[in-house]
Short mmCIF file of C-alpha atoms and ligand atoms in Angstrom, two decimals:
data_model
loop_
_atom_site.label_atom_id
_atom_site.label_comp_id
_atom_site.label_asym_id
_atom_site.label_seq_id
_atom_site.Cartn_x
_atom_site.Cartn_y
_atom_site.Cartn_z
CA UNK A 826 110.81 126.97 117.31
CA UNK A 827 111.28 123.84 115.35
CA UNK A 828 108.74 121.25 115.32
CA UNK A 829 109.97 117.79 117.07
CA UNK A 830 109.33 114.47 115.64
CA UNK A 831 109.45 111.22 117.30
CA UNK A 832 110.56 108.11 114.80
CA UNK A 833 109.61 104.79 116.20
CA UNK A 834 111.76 101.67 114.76
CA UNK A 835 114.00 105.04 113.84
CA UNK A 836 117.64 102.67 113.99
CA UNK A 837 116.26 100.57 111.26
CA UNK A 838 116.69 100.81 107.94
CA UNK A 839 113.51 103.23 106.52
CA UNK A 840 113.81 104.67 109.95
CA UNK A 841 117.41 106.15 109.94
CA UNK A 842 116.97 107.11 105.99
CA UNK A 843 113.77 109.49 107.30
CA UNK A 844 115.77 110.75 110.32
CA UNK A 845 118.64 111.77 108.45
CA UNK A 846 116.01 113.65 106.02
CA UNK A 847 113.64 115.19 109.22
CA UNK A 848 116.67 117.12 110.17
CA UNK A 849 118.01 118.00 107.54
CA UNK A 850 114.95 119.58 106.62
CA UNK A 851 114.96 121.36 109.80
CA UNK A 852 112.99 118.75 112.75
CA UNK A 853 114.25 118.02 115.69
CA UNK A 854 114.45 114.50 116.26
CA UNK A 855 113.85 111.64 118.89
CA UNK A 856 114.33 108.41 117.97
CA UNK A 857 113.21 105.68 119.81
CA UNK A 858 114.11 101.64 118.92
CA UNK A 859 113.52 98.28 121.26
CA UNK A 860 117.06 97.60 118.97
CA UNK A 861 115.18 94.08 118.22
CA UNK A 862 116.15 93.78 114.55
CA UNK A 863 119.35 96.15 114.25
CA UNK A 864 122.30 97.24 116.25
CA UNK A 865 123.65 100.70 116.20
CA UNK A 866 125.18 101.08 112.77
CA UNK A 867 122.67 102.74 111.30
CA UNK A 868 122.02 105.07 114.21
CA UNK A 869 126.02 105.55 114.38
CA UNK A 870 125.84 106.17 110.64
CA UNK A 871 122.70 108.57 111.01
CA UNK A 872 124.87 110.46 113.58
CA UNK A 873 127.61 110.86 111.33
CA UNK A 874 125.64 112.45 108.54
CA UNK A 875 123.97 114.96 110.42
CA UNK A 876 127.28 116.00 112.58
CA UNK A 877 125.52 115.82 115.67
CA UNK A 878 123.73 113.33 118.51
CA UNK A 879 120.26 112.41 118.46
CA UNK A 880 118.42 111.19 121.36
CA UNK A 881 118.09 107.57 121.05
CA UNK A 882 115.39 105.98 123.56
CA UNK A 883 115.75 102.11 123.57
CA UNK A 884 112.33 101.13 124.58
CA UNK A 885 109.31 98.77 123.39
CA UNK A 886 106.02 100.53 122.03
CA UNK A 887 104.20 97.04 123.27
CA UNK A 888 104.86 98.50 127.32
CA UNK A 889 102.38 101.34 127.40
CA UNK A 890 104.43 102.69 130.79
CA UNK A 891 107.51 103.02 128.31
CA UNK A 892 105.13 104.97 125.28
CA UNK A 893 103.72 107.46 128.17
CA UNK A 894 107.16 107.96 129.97
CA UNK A 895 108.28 109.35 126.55
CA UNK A 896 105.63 111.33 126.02
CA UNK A 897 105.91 112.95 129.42
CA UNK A 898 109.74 113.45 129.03
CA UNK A 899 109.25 114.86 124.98
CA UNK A 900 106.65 117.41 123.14
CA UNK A 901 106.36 115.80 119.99
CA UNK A 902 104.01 117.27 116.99
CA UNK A 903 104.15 114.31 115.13
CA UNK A 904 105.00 110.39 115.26
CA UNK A 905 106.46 108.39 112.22
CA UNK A 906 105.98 104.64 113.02
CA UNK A 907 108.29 102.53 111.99
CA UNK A 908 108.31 99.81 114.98
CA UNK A 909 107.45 96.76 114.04
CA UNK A 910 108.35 92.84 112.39
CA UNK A 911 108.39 92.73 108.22
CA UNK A 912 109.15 89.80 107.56
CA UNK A 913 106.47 87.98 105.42
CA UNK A 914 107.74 84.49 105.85
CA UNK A 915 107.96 84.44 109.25
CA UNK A 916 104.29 86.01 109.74
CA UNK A 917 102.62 82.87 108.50
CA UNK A 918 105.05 80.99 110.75
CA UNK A 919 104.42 82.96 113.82
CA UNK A 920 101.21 84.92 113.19
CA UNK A 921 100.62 85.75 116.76
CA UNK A 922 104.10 87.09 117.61
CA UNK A 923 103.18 89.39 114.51
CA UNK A 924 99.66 90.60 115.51
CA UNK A 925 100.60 90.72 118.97
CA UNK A 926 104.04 93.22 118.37
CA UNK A 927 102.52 95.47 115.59
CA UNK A 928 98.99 95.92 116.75
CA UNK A 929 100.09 96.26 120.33
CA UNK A 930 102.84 98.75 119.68
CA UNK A 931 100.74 101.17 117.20
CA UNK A 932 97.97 100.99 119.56
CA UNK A 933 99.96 101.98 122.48
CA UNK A 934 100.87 104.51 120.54
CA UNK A 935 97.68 106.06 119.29
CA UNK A 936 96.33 105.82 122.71
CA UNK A 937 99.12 107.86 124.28
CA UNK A 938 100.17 110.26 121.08
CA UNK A 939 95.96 111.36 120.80
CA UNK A 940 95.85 112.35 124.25
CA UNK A 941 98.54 114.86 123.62
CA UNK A 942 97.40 116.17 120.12
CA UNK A 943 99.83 114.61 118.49
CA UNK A 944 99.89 113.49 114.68
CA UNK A 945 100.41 110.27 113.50
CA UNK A 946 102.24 108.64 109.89
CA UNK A 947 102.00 105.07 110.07
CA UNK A 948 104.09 103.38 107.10
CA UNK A 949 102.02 100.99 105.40
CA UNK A 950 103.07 99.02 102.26
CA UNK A 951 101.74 98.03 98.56
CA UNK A 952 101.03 94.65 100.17
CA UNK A 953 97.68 96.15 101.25
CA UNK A 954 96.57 95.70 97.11
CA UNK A 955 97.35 91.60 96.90
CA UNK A 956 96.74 90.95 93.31
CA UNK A 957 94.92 94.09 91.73
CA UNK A 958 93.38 93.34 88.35
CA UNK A 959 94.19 96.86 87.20
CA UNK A 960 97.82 98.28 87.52
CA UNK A 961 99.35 100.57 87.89
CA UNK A 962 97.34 100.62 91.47
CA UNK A 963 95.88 104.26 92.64
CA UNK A 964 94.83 104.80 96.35
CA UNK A 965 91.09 104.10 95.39
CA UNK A 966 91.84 100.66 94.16
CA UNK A 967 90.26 97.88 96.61
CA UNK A 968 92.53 96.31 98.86
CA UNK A 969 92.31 92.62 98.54
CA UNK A 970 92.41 89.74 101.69
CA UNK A 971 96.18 90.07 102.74
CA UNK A 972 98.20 86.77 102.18
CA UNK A 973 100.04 87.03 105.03
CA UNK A 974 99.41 87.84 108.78
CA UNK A 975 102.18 90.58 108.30
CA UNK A 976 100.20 91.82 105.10
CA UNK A 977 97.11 91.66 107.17
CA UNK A 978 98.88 93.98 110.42
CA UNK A 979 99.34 96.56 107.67
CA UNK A 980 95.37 96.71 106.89
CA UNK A 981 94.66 96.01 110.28
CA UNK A 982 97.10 98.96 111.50
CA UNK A 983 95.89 101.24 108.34
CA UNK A 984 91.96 100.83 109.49
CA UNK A 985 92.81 101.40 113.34
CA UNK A 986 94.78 104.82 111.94
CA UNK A 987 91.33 105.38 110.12
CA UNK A 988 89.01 104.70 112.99
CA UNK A 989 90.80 106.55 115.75
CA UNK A 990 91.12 110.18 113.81
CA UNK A 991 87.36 109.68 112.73
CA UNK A 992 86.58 109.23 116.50
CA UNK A 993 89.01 111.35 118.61
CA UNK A 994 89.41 114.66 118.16
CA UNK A 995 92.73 116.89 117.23
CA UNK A 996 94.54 114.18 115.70
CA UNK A 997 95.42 113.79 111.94
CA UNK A 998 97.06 110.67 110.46
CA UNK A 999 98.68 109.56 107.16
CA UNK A 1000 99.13 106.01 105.56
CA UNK A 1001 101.95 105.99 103.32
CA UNK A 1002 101.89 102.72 101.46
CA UNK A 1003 105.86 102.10 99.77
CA UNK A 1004 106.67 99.69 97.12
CA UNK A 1005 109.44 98.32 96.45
CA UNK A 1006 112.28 100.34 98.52
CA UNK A 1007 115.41 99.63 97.60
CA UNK A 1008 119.15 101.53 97.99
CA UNK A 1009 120.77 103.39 100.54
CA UNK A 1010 122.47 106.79 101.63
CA UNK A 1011 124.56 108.61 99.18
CA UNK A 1012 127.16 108.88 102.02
CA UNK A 1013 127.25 105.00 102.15
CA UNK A 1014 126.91 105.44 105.59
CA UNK A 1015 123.57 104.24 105.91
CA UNK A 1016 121.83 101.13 104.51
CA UNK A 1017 119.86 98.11 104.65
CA UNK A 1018 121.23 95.28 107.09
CA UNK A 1019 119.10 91.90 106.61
CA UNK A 1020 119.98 89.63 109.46
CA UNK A 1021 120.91 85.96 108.22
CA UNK A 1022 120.28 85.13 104.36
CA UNK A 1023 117.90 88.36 102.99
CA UNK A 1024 114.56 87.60 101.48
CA UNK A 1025 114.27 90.81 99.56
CA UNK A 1026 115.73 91.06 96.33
CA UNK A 1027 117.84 93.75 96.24
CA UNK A 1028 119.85 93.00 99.11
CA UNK A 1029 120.35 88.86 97.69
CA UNK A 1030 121.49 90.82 94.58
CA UNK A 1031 124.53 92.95 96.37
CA UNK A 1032 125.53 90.35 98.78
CA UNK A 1033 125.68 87.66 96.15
CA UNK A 1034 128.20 90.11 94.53
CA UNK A 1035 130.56 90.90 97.04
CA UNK A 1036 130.70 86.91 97.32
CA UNK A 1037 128.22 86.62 101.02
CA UNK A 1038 126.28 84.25 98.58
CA UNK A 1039 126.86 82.18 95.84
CA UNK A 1040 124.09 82.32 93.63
CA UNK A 1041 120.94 84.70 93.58
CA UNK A 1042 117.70 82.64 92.27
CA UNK A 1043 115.34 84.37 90.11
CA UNK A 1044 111.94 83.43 91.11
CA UNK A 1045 110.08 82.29 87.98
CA UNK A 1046 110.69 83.54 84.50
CA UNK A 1047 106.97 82.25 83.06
CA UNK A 1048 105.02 84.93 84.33
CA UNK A 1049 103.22 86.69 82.15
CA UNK A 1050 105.58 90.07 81.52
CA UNK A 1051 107.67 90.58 78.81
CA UNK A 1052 110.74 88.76 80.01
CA UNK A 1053 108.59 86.49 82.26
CA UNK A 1054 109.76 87.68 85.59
CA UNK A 1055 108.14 89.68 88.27
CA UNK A 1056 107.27 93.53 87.82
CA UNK A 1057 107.77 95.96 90.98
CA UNK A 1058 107.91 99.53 91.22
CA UNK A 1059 111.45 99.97 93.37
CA UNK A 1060 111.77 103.11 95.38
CA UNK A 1061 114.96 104.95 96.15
CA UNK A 1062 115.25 104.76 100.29
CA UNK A 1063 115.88 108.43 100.14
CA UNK A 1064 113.68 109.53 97.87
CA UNK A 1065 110.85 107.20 100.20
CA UNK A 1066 112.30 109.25 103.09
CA UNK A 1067 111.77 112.39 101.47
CA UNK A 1068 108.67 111.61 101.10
CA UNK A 1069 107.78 111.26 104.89
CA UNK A 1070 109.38 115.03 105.41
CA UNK A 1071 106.80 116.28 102.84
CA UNK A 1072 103.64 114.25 104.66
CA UNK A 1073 104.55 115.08 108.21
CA UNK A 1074 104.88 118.91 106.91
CA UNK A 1075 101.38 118.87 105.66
CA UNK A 1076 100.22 117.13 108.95
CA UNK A 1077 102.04 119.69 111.31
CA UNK A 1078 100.86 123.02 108.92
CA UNK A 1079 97.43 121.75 108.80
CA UNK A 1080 97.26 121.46 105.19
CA UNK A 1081 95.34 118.18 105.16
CA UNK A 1082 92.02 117.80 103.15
CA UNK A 1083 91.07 114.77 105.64
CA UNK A 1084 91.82 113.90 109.16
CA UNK A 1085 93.06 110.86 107.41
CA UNK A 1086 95.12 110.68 104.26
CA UNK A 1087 96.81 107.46 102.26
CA UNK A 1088 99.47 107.89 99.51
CA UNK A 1089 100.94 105.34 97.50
CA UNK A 1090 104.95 106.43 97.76
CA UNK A 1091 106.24 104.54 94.45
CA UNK A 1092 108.03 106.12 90.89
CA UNK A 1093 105.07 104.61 88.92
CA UNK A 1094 107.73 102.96 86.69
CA UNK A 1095 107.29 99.40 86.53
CA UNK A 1096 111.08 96.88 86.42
CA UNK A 1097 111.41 93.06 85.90
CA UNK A 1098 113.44 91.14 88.39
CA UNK A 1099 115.55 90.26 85.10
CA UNK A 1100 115.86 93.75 84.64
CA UNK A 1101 117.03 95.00 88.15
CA UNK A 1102 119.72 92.42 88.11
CA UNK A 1103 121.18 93.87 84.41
CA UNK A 1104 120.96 97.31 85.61
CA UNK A 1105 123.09 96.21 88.84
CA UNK A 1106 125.52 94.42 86.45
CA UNK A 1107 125.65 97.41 84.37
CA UNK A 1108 126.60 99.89 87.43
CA UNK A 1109 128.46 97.85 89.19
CA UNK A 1110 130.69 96.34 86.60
CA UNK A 1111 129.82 93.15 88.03
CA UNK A 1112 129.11 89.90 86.52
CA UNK A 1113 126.13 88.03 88.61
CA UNK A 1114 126.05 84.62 89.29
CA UNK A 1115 122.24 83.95 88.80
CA UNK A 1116 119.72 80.62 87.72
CA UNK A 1117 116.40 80.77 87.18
CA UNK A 1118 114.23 78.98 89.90
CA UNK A 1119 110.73 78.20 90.60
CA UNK A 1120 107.64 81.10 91.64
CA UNK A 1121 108.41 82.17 95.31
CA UNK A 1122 104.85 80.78 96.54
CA UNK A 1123 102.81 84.05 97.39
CA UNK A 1124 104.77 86.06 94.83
CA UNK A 1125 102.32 87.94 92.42
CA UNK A 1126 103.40 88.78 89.13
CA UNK A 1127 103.02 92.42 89.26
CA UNK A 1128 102.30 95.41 90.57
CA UNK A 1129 103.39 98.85 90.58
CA UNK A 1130 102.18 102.49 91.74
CA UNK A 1131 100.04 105.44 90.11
CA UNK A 1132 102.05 107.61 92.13
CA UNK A 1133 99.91 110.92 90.94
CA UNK A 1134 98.04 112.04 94.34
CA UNK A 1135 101.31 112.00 96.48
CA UNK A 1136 102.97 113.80 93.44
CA UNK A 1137 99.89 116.71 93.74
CA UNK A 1138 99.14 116.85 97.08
CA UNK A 1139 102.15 116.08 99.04
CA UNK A 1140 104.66 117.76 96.19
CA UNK A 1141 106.74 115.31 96.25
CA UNK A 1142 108.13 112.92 93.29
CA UNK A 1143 110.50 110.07 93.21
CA UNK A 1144 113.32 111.55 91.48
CA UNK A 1145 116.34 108.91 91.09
CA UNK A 1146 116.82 106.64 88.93
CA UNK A 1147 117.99 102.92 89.03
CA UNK A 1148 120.69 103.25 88.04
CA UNK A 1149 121.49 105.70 91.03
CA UNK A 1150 120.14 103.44 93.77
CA UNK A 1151 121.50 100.51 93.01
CA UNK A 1152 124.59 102.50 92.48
CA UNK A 1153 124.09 103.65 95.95
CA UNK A 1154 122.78 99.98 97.46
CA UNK A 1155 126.11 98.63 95.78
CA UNK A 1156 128.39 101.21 97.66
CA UNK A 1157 126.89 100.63 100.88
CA UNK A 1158 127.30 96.56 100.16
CA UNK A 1159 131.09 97.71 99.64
CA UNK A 1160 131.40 99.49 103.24
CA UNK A 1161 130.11 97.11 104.66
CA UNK A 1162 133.02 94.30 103.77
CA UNK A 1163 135.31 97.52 104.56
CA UNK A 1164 134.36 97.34 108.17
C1 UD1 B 1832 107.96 92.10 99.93
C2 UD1 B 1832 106.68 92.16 100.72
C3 UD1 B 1832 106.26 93.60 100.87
C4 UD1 B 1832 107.37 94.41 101.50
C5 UD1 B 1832 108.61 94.28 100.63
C6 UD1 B 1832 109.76 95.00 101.29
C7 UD1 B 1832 104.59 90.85 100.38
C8 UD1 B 1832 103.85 89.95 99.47
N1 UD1 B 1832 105.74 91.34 99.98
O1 UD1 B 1832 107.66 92.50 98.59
O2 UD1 B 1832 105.13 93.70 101.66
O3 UD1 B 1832 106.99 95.75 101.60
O4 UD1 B 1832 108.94 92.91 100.51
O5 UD1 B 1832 110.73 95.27 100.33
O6 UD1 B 1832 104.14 91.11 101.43
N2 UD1 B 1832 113.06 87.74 94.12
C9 UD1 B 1832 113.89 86.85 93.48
N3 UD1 B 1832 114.92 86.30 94.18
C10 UD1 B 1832 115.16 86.59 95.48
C11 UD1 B 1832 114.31 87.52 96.15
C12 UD1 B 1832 113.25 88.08 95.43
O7 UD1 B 1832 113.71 86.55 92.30
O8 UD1 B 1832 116.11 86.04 96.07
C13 UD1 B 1832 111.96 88.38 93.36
C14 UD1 B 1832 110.58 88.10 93.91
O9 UD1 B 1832 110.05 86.96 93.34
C15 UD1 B 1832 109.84 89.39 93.50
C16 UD1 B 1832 110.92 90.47 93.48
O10 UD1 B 1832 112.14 89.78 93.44
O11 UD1 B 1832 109.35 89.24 92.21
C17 UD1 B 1832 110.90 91.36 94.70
O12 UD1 B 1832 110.89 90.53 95.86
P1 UD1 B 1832 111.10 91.12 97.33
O13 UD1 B 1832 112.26 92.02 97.35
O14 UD1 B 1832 111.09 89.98 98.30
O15 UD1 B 1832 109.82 92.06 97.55
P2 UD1 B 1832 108.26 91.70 97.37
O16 UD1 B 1832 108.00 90.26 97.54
O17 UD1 B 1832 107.78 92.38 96.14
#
């Protein structure tokens, strides 16, 4: 019988990428989404990839009643939780609305998805390092005082992950902390959908060239890297997604060393903001209309993954290139004027 996996903030960008790669890899799915931050295109577009329905629960993780009523009406062996606010600007704006939704809702969850055995993949993020001294970062490398309260829900969220399987018994859980992720399906069905002006890069880059936005600002060009701007480590959304298949796998087959297992999920390849927006030029064809503009304050100038344990323990690798997400980001930009 095939192993069922609930997928919490599953309409959402990561969310429907990691759907679309549970089933095809065989899970059944549930996905369940308070719909807070997306509408149904994503789910719609999930649905179309996989030729079939999904169940799609709209509830909030924050009411406890909801999180057990789910429970009760689904067997699930393992949780992927997704549910919660990212945006970093807005966290130091409205700090509480940020510890009080994504500590709340993971909580919840634990406290319901323990009592029912059930195993738990939280998605963390590279924001847990801050500014390491040594890069590329490895799982053992200290995580510094978070500079933002979202930044500081991921640690917070990590350690509860940590404390719970250390004290309750026949649950495992996984921390996978992503970089940069960037792209979208190959089907160009799927994709990221930033409400209002995006603050993420890649997304500024494609709308500014289908003409959403006039100019893209690169923020700084005198740090010190080779071309002055930034250095991240961007990750293909379905290569990230692949690589939730491959830790939930090793959770539900009992494969795991520890009750509770981090992995940085990067390609260990480091790329300047100047860079990203050449290679985009490059595969799209398209000219972009970009200045150079003051550091982004909170911005650090670089970082990027040692990628090695999830390659050896999970078996799993980041396997496209730029070229091919932004490729694939650009496409889904391009559908998305279609419509
Ligand atoms: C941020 C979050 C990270 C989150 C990630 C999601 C922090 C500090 N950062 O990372 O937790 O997981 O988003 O993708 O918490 N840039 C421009 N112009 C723009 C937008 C960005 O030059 O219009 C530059 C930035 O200065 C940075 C790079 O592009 O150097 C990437 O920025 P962004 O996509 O916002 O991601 P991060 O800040 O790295």
């Amino acid at each position: 019988m095939s192993k069922c996996v609930l997928v919490s903030g599953g309409a959402g960008y990561i969310g429907s990428h990691v759907t679309v790669e549970l089933v095809n890899a065989g899970y059944e799915v549930v996905v369940a989404d308070n719909m807070s931050n997306c509408d149904l295109t994503c789910y719609n577009g999930v649905c179309s990839i996989i030729g079939k329905e999904l169940p799609l629960v709209k509830m909030d993780f924050c009411d406890i009643s909801a999180v057990q009523k789910l429970f009760t009406e689904y067997k699930f062996d393992a949780v992927i939780h997704f549910a919660a606010f990212k945006a970093v600007g807005e966290s130091v704006d409205e700090p509480l609305k940020y510890y009080r939704n994504n500590i709340l809702s993971f909580t919840n969850l634990i406290e319901v998805a323990r009592k029912k055995g059930c195993n738990i993949l939280f998605s963390s993020s590279a924001t847990v390092y801050g500014e390491s001294e040594t890069l590329p970062v490895t799982e053992r490398t200290p995580r510094q005082q978070a500079t933002s309260p979202y930044g500081n829900t991921k640690q917070i969220c990590e350690d509860i992950l940590r404390d719970s399987v250390k004290a309750y018994e026949g649950i495992n859980g996984i921390a996978l902390r992503y970089f940069n992720p960037v792209g979208a399906h190959p089907s160009a069905l799927i994709g990221e959908l930033p409400r209002g002006v995006p603050n993420n890069l890649a997304p500024f880059i494609t709308q500014t060239a289908i003409g959403k936005r006039e100019c893209l600002s690169i923020f700084g060009n005198d740090y010190p890297t080779e071309d002055g701007t930034c250095l991240r480590d961007y990750i293909d959304i379905v290569d990230l997604a692949k690589a939730h298949v491959c830790a939930v796998t090793r959770m539900v087959e009992g494969r795991m060393k520890d009750g509770y297992e981090v992995y940085n999920i990067g390609t260990g390849r480091p790329v300047s903001v100047l860079e990203l927006v050449k290679t985009f030029e490059k595969v799209s064809g398209k000219p972009l209309n970009y200045k150079f503009a003051p550091r982004r304050s909170g911005d650090i100038a670089a970082i990027w993954a040692d990628p090695s344990l999830a390659n050896k323990e999970l078996g799993w690798k980041a396997e496209r290139s730029v070229e091919q997400t932004l490729a694939a980001a650009w496409a889904w930009e391009q559908h998305l004027a279609e419509k």
